[in-house]
Amino acid sequence: MKIRKFNEQEQLDISVDRVGDIIKDMRELSSTLEDKNKIVESYINELNNYKNISKKGNDQIDDSIFALQVIKKDIDDSIDKVDTVINNLMNYNDEGRKYLYTETK
């Protein structure tokens, strides 16, 4: 029996099966995000054909292109974060729990 310090709690580990379920769901999410990203990119390309040629200001098309570019960047960032979750959980299943960042004092 391990004797724990007053502030030390017992560590719970998630099951390999549950981690596998989460990884599967995250891969599906990543695939969906990639599909939506392609749609957004196609709208950007299409609307670029109708950009306002005047330098006086932006119209609805110009503003929509800008908004779609922000959406695309956010989707790209989300895909990156989903990939991080997948890689971390695969590593957790393969190698067990380990610290990725440590407290420095």
Coordinates of N, CA, C and O in Angstrom, one line a residue:
M1 N 0.8 -1.2 0.0 CA 0.0 0.0 0.0 C 0.9 1.2 0.0 O 1.8 1.4 0.8
K2 N 0.6 2.2 -0.9 CA 1.3 3.4 -1.0 C 0.8 4.4 0.0 O -0.4 4.6 0.1
I3 N 1.7 5.0 0.7 CA 1.4 6.1 1.6 C 1.5 7.4 0.9 O 2.5 7.7 0.3
R4 N 0.3 8.1 0.9 CA 0.3 9.4 0.2 C 0.4 10.5 1.1 O 0.1 10.5 2.3
K5 N 1.0 11.6 0.6 CA 1.1 12.9 1.3 C -0.3 13.4 1.4 O -1.3 13.1 0.7
F6 N -0.5 14.4 2.3 CA -1.8 15.0 2.6 C -2.4 15.6 1.3 O -3.6 15.4 1.1
N7 N -1.7 16.2 0.5 CA -2.2 16.9 -0.7 C -2.1 16.1 -1.9 O -2.4 16.5 -3.0
E8 N -1.7 14.9 -1.8 CA -1.6 14.0 -3.0 C -2.9 13.2 -3.2 O -3.4 12.6 -2.2
Q9 N -3.4 13.1 -4.4 CA -4.5 12.4 -4.7 C -4.2 11.2 -5.6 O -3.2 11.2 -6.3
E10 N -5.0 10.2 -5.6 CA -4.8 9.0 -6.4 C -5.1 9.4 -7.9 O -6.2 9.9 -8.1
Q11 N -4.2 9.0 -8.8 CA -4.4 9.4 -10.2 C -5.3 8.4 -10.9 O -5.1 7.2 -10.8
L12 N -6.4 8.8 -11.6 CA -7.2 8.0 -12.3 C -6.8 7.9 -13.8 O -6.4 9.0 -14.3
D13 N -6.8 6.8 -14.4 CA -6.5 6.7 -15.8 C -7.7 6.3 -16.6 O -8.6 5.5 -16.1
I14 N -7.8 6.8 -17.8 CA -8.9 6.5 -18.7 C -8.6 5.2 -19.4 O -7.5 4.9 -19.8
S15 N -9.7 4.4 -19.7 CA -9.5 3.1 -20.3 C -9.0 3.3 -21.8 O -9.3 4.3 -22.5
V16 N -8.3 2.3 -22.3 CA -7.8 2.3 -23.7 C -9.0 2.3 -24.6 O -9.0 3.0 -25.6
D17 N -10.1 1.6 -24.3 CA -11.3 1.6 -25.1 C -11.9 3.0 -25.2 O -12.3 3.4 -26.3
R18 N -12.0 3.7 -24.1 CA -12.6 5.0 -24.1 C -11.8 6.0 -24.9 O -12.3 6.8 -25.7
V19 N -10.5 5.9 -24.7 CA -9.6 6.8 -25.5 C -9.7 6.5 -27.0 O -9.8 7.4 -27.8
G20 N -9.9 5.2 -27.4 CA -10.1 4.8 -28.8 C -11.4 5.4 -29.3 O -11.4 5.9 -30.4
D21 N -12.4 5.4 -28.5 CA -13.7 6.1 -28.9 C -13.6 7.6 -29.1 O -14.1 8.1 -30.1
I22 N -12.8 8.2 -28.2 CA -12.6 9.7 -28.4 C -11.8 9.9 -29.7 O -12.1 10.9 -30.4
I23 N -10.7 9.1 -29.9 CA -9.9 9.3 -31.1 C -10.8 9.2 -32.3 O -10.6 9.9 -33.3
K24 N -11.6 8.1 -32.3 CA -12.5 7.9 -33.5 C -13.4 9.1 -33.8 O -13.5 9.6 -34.9
D25 N -14.0 9.6 -32.7 CA -14.9 10.8 -32.8 C -14.1 12.0 -33.3 O -14.5 12.8 -34.1
M26 N -12.9 12.2 -32.8 CA -12.0 13.3 -33.2 C -11.6 13.2 -34.7 O -11.6 14.3 -35.4
R27 N -11.4 12.0 -35.1 CA -11.0 11.9 -36.5 C -12.2 12.2 -37.4 O -12.1 12.8 -38.5
E28 N -13.4 11.8 -37.0 CA -14.6 12.2 -37.7 C -14.8 13.7 -37.8 O -15.2 14.3 -38.8
L29 N -14.6 14.3 -36.6 CA -14.7 15.8 -36.5 C -13.7 16.4 -37.5 O -14.0 17.4 -38.2
S30 N -12.5 15.9 -37.5 CA -11.4 16.5 -38.3 C -11.8 16.4 -39.8 O -11.7 17.3 -40.6
S31 N -12.3 15.2 -40.2 CA -12.8 15.0 -41.5 C -13.9 16.0 -41.9 O -13.9 16.6 -43.0
T32 N -14.8 16.2 -41.0 CA -16.0 17.1 -41.3 C -15.4 18.5 -41.4 O -15.8 19.2 -42.3
L33 N -14.5 18.9 -40.5 CA -13.9 20.3 -40.6 C -13.2 20.5 -41.9 O -13.3 21.5 -42.5
E34 N -12.5 19.5 -42.4 CA -11.7 19.6 -43.6 C -12.7 19.7 -44.8 O -12.5 20.5 -45.7
D35 N -13.8 19.0 -44.8 CA -14.8 19.1 -45.8 C -15.4 20.5 -45.8 O -15.6 21.1 -46.9
K36 N -15.8 21.0 -44.7 CA -16.3 22.4 -44.6 C -15.3 23.4 -45.0 O -15.7 24.4 -45.6
N37 N -14.1 23.2 -44.7 CA -13.0 24.1 -45.0 C -12.9 24.2 -46.6 O -12.7 25.3 -47.1
K38 N -13.0 23.1 -47.2 CA -13.0 23.1 -48.7 C -14.2 23.9 -49.3 O -14.0 24.6 -50.3
I39 N -15.3 23.8 -48.6 CA -16.5 24.5 -49.1 C -16.3 26.0 -48.9 O -16.5 26.8 -49.8
V40 N -15.8 26.4 -47.7 CA -15.5 27.8 -47.5 C -14.5 28.4 -48.5 O -14.6 29.5 -49.0
E41 N -13.4 27.6 -48.7 CA -12.4 28.0 -49.7 C -13.0 28.2 -51.1 O -12.7 29.1 -51.8
S42 N -13.9 27.3 -51.5 CA -14.5 27.4 -52.8 C -15.4 28.7 -52.9 O -15.4 29.4 -53.9
Y43 N -16.1 29.1 -51.8 CA -16.8 30.3 -51.8 C -15.9 31.5 -51.9 O -16.3 32.5 -52.6
I44 N -14.8 31.5 -51.2 CA -13.8 32.6 -51.3 C -13.4 32.7 -52.8 O -13.4 33.8 -53.3
N45 N -13.0 31.6 -53.4 CA -12.6 31.7 -54.8 C -13.7 32.2 -55.7 O -13.4 33.0 -56.6
E46 N -14.9 31.7 -55.5 CA -16.0 32.2 -56.3 C -16.3 33.7 -56.1 O -16.4 34.4 -57.1
L47 N -16.3 34.1 -54.9 CA -16.6 35.5 -54.6 C -15.5 36.4 -55.1 O -15.8 37.6 -55.4
N48 N -14.3 35.9 -55.1 CA -13.2 36.7 -55.6 C -13.4 37.2 -57.0 O -12.8 38.2 -57.5
N49 N -14.2 36.4 -57.8 CA -14.5 36.8 -59.2 C -15.4 38.0 -59.3 O -15.5 38.7 -60.3
Y50 N -16.0 38.4 -58.1 CA -17.0 39.5 -58.1 C -16.5 40.6 -57.2 O -17.3 41.5 -56.8
K51 N -15.2 40.7 -56.8 CA -14.7 41.7 -56.0 C -15.0 43.1 -56.5 O -14.9 43.3 -57.7
N52 N -15.1 44.0 -55.6 CA -15.3 45.4 -56.0 C -14.0 46.0 -56.6 O -13.0 45.9 -55.9
I53 N -14.0 46.5 -57.8 CA -12.8 47.0 -58.3 C -12.5 48.5 -57.9 O -11.4 49.0 -58.1
S54 N -13.5 49.1 -57.3 CA -13.3 50.4 -56.8 C -12.4 50.4 -55.5 O -12.5 49.5 -54.7
K55 N -11.6 51.4 -55.4 CA -10.7 51.5 -54.2 C -11.3 52.4 -53.1 O -10.7 52.6 -52.1
K56 N -12.5 52.9 -53.3 CA -13.2 53.8 -52.4 C -13.6 53.1 -51.1 O -13.6 53.7 -50.0
G57 N -13.9 51.8 -51.2 CA -14.4 51.1 -50.0 C -14.8 49.7 -50.3 O -14.6 49.2 -51.4
N58 N -15.2 49.0 -49.3 CA -15.7 47.6 -49.5 C -17.2 47.5 -49.6 O -17.9 48.3 -48.9
D59 N -17.6 46.6 -50.4 CA -19.0 46.3 -50.5 C -19.3 45.0 -49.8 O -18.5 44.5 -49.1
Q60 N -20.6 44.5 -50.0 CA -21.0 43.3 -49.3 C -20.1 42.1 -49.7 O -19.8 41.2 -48.9
I61 N -19.8 42.0 -51.0 CA -18.9 40.9 -51.5 C -17.6 41.0 -50.8 O -17.1 39.9 -50.3
D62 N -17.0 42.1 -50.8 CA -15.6 42.3 -50.2 C -15.7 41.9 -48.7 O -14.8 41.2 -48.2
D63 N -16.7 42.4 -48.0 CA -16.8 42.1 -46.6 C -17.1 40.6 -46.4 O -16.5 40.0 -45.4
S64 N -17.8 40.0 -47.3 CA -18.1 38.5 -47.2 C -16.8 37.7 -47.4 O -16.6 36.7 -46.7
I65 N -16.0 38.2 -48.4 CA -14.7 37.5 -48.6 C -13.9 37.5 -47.4 O -13.3 36.5 -46.9
F66 N -13.8 38.7 -46.8 CA -13.0 38.9 -45.6 C -13.5 38.0 -44.4 O -12.7 37.3 -43.8
A67 N -14.8 37.9 -44.2 CA -15.4 37.1 -43.2 C -15.1 35.6 -43.5 O -14.8 34.9 -42.5
L68 N -15.2 35.2 -44.7 CA -15.0 33.8 -45.1 C -13.5 33.5 -44.8 O -13.2 32.3 -44.4
Q69 N -12.6 34.4 -45.1 CA -11.2 34.2 -44.8 C -10.9 34.0 -43.3 O -10.1 33.1 -42.9
V70 N -11.6 34.7 -42.5 CA -11.5 34.6 -41.0 C -12.1 33.2 -40.6 O -11.4 32.5 -39.8
I71 N -13.2 32.8 -41.2 CA -13.8 31.5 -40.9 C -12.8 30.4 -41.3 O -12.6 29.4 -40.6
K72 N -12.2 30.5 -42.5 CA -11.2 29.5 -43.0 C -10.1 29.4 -42.0 O -9.6 28.3 -41.7
K73 N -9.5 30.5 -41.6 CA -8.4 30.5 -40.6 C -8.8 29.8 -39.3 O -8.1 29.0 -38.8
D74 N -10.0 30.1 -38.8 CA -10.5 29.5 -37.6 C -10.7 28.0 -37.8 O -10.4 27.2 -36.8
I75 N -11.2 27.6 -38.9 CA -11.3 26.1 -39.2 C -10.0 25.5 -39.2 O -9.8 24.4 -38.7
D76 N -9.0 26.1 -39.9 CA -7.6 25.6 -40.0 C -7.1 25.4 -38.6 O -6.5 24.4 -38.2
D77 N -7.3 26.4 -37.7 CA -6.8 26.4 -36.3 C -7.5 25.2 -35.6 O -6.9 24.5 -34.8
S78 N -8.8 25.1 -35.8 CA -9.5 24.0 -35.1 C -9.0 22.6 -35.6 O -8.9 21.7 -34.7
I79 N -8.8 22.5 -36.9 CA -8.2 21.2 -37.4 C -6.9 20.9 -36.7 O -6.7 19.8 -36.3
D80 N -6.1 21.9 -36.5 CA -4.8 21.7 -35.9 C -5.0 21.3 -34.4 O -4.3 20.4 -34.0
K81 N -5.9 21.9 -33.7 CA -6.2 21.5 -32.3 C -6.8 20.1 -32.2 O -6.4 19.3 -31.3
V82 N -7.6 19.7 -33.1 CA -8.2 18.4 -33.1 C -7.1 17.4 -33.4 O -7.0 16.3 -32.7
D83 N -6.2 17.7 -34.3 CA -5.0 16.8 -34.6 C -4.1 16.7 -33.3 O -3.6 15.6 -33.0
T84 N -4.0 17.7 -32.6 CA -3.2 17.7 -31.3 C -3.9 16.7 -30.3 O -3.2 15.9 -29.7
V85 N -5.2 16.8 -30.2 CA -5.9 15.9 -29.3 C -5.7 14.5 -29.7 O -5.4 13.6 -28.9
I86 N -5.9 14.2 -31.0 CA -5.7 12.8 -31.5 C -4.3 12.3 -31.2 O -4.1 11.2 -30.7
N87 N -3.3 13.1 -31.5 CA -1.9 12.7 -31.3 C -1.6 12.5 -29.8 O -0.9 11.5 -29.4
N88 N -2.1 13.4 -29.0 CA -1.9 13.2 -27.5 C -2.5 12.0 -27.0 O -1.9 11.2 -26.2
L89 N -3.8 11.7 -27.4 CA -4.5 10.5 -26.9 C -3.9 9.2 -27.5 O -3.8 8.2 -26.7
M90 N -3.4 9.3 -28.7 CA -2.7 8.1 -29.2 C -1.4 7.8 -28.4 O -1.2 6.7 -28.1
N91 N -0.7 8.9 -28.1 CA 0.5 8.7 -27.3 C 0.2 8.2 -25.9 O 0.9 7.4 -25.4
Y92 N -0.9 8.7 -25.3 CA -1.4 8.3 -24.0 C -1.6 6.8 -24.0 O -1.2 6.1 -23.1
N93 N -2.3 6.3 -25.1 CA -2.6 4.9 -25.2 C -1.4 4.1 -25.4 O -1.2 3.0 -24.8
D94 N -0.4 4.6 -26.2 CA 0.8 3.8 -26.5 C 1.8 3.8 -25.4 O 2.4 2.8 -25.1
E95 N 2.0 5.0 -24.8 CA 3.1 5.1 -23.8 C 2.7 5.4 -22.4 O 3.6 5.5 -21.5
G96 N 1.4 5.6 -22.2 CA 1.0 5.9 -20.8 C 1.1 7.4 -20.6 O 1.5 8.2 -21.4
R97 N 0.6 7.8 -19.4 CA 0.6 9.2 -19.0 C 2.0 9.7 -18.8 O 2.9 9.0 -18.2
K98 N 2.3 10.9 -19.3 CA 3.6 11.5 -19.1 C 3.4 13.0 -19.2 O 2.4 13.5 -19.8
Y99 N 4.2 13.8 -18.5 CA 4.1 15.2 -18.5 C 4.6 15.8 -19.8 O 5.7 15.4 -20.3
L100 N 3.8 16.7 -20.4 CA 4.2 17.4 -21.6 C 4.9 18.8 -21.2 O 5.7 19.2 -21.9
Y101 N 4.4 19.3 -20.1 CA 4.9 20.6 -19.6 C 5.1 20.4 -18.1 O 4.3 19.7 -17.5
T102 N 6.1 21.0 -17.6 CA 6.4 20.9 -16.2 C 6.4 22.3 -15.6 O 6.7 23.3 -16.3
E103 N 6.1 22.4 -14.3 CA 6.1 23.6 -13.6 C 7.5 24.0 -13.3 O 8.3 23.2 -12.9
T104 N 7.8 25.3 -13.6 CA 9.2 25.7 -13.3 C 9.1 26.8 -12.2 O 8.2 27.6 -12.2
K105 N 10.0 26.7 -11.3 CA 10.0 27.7 -10.2 C 11.4 28.3 -10.1 O 12.4 27.8 -10.5

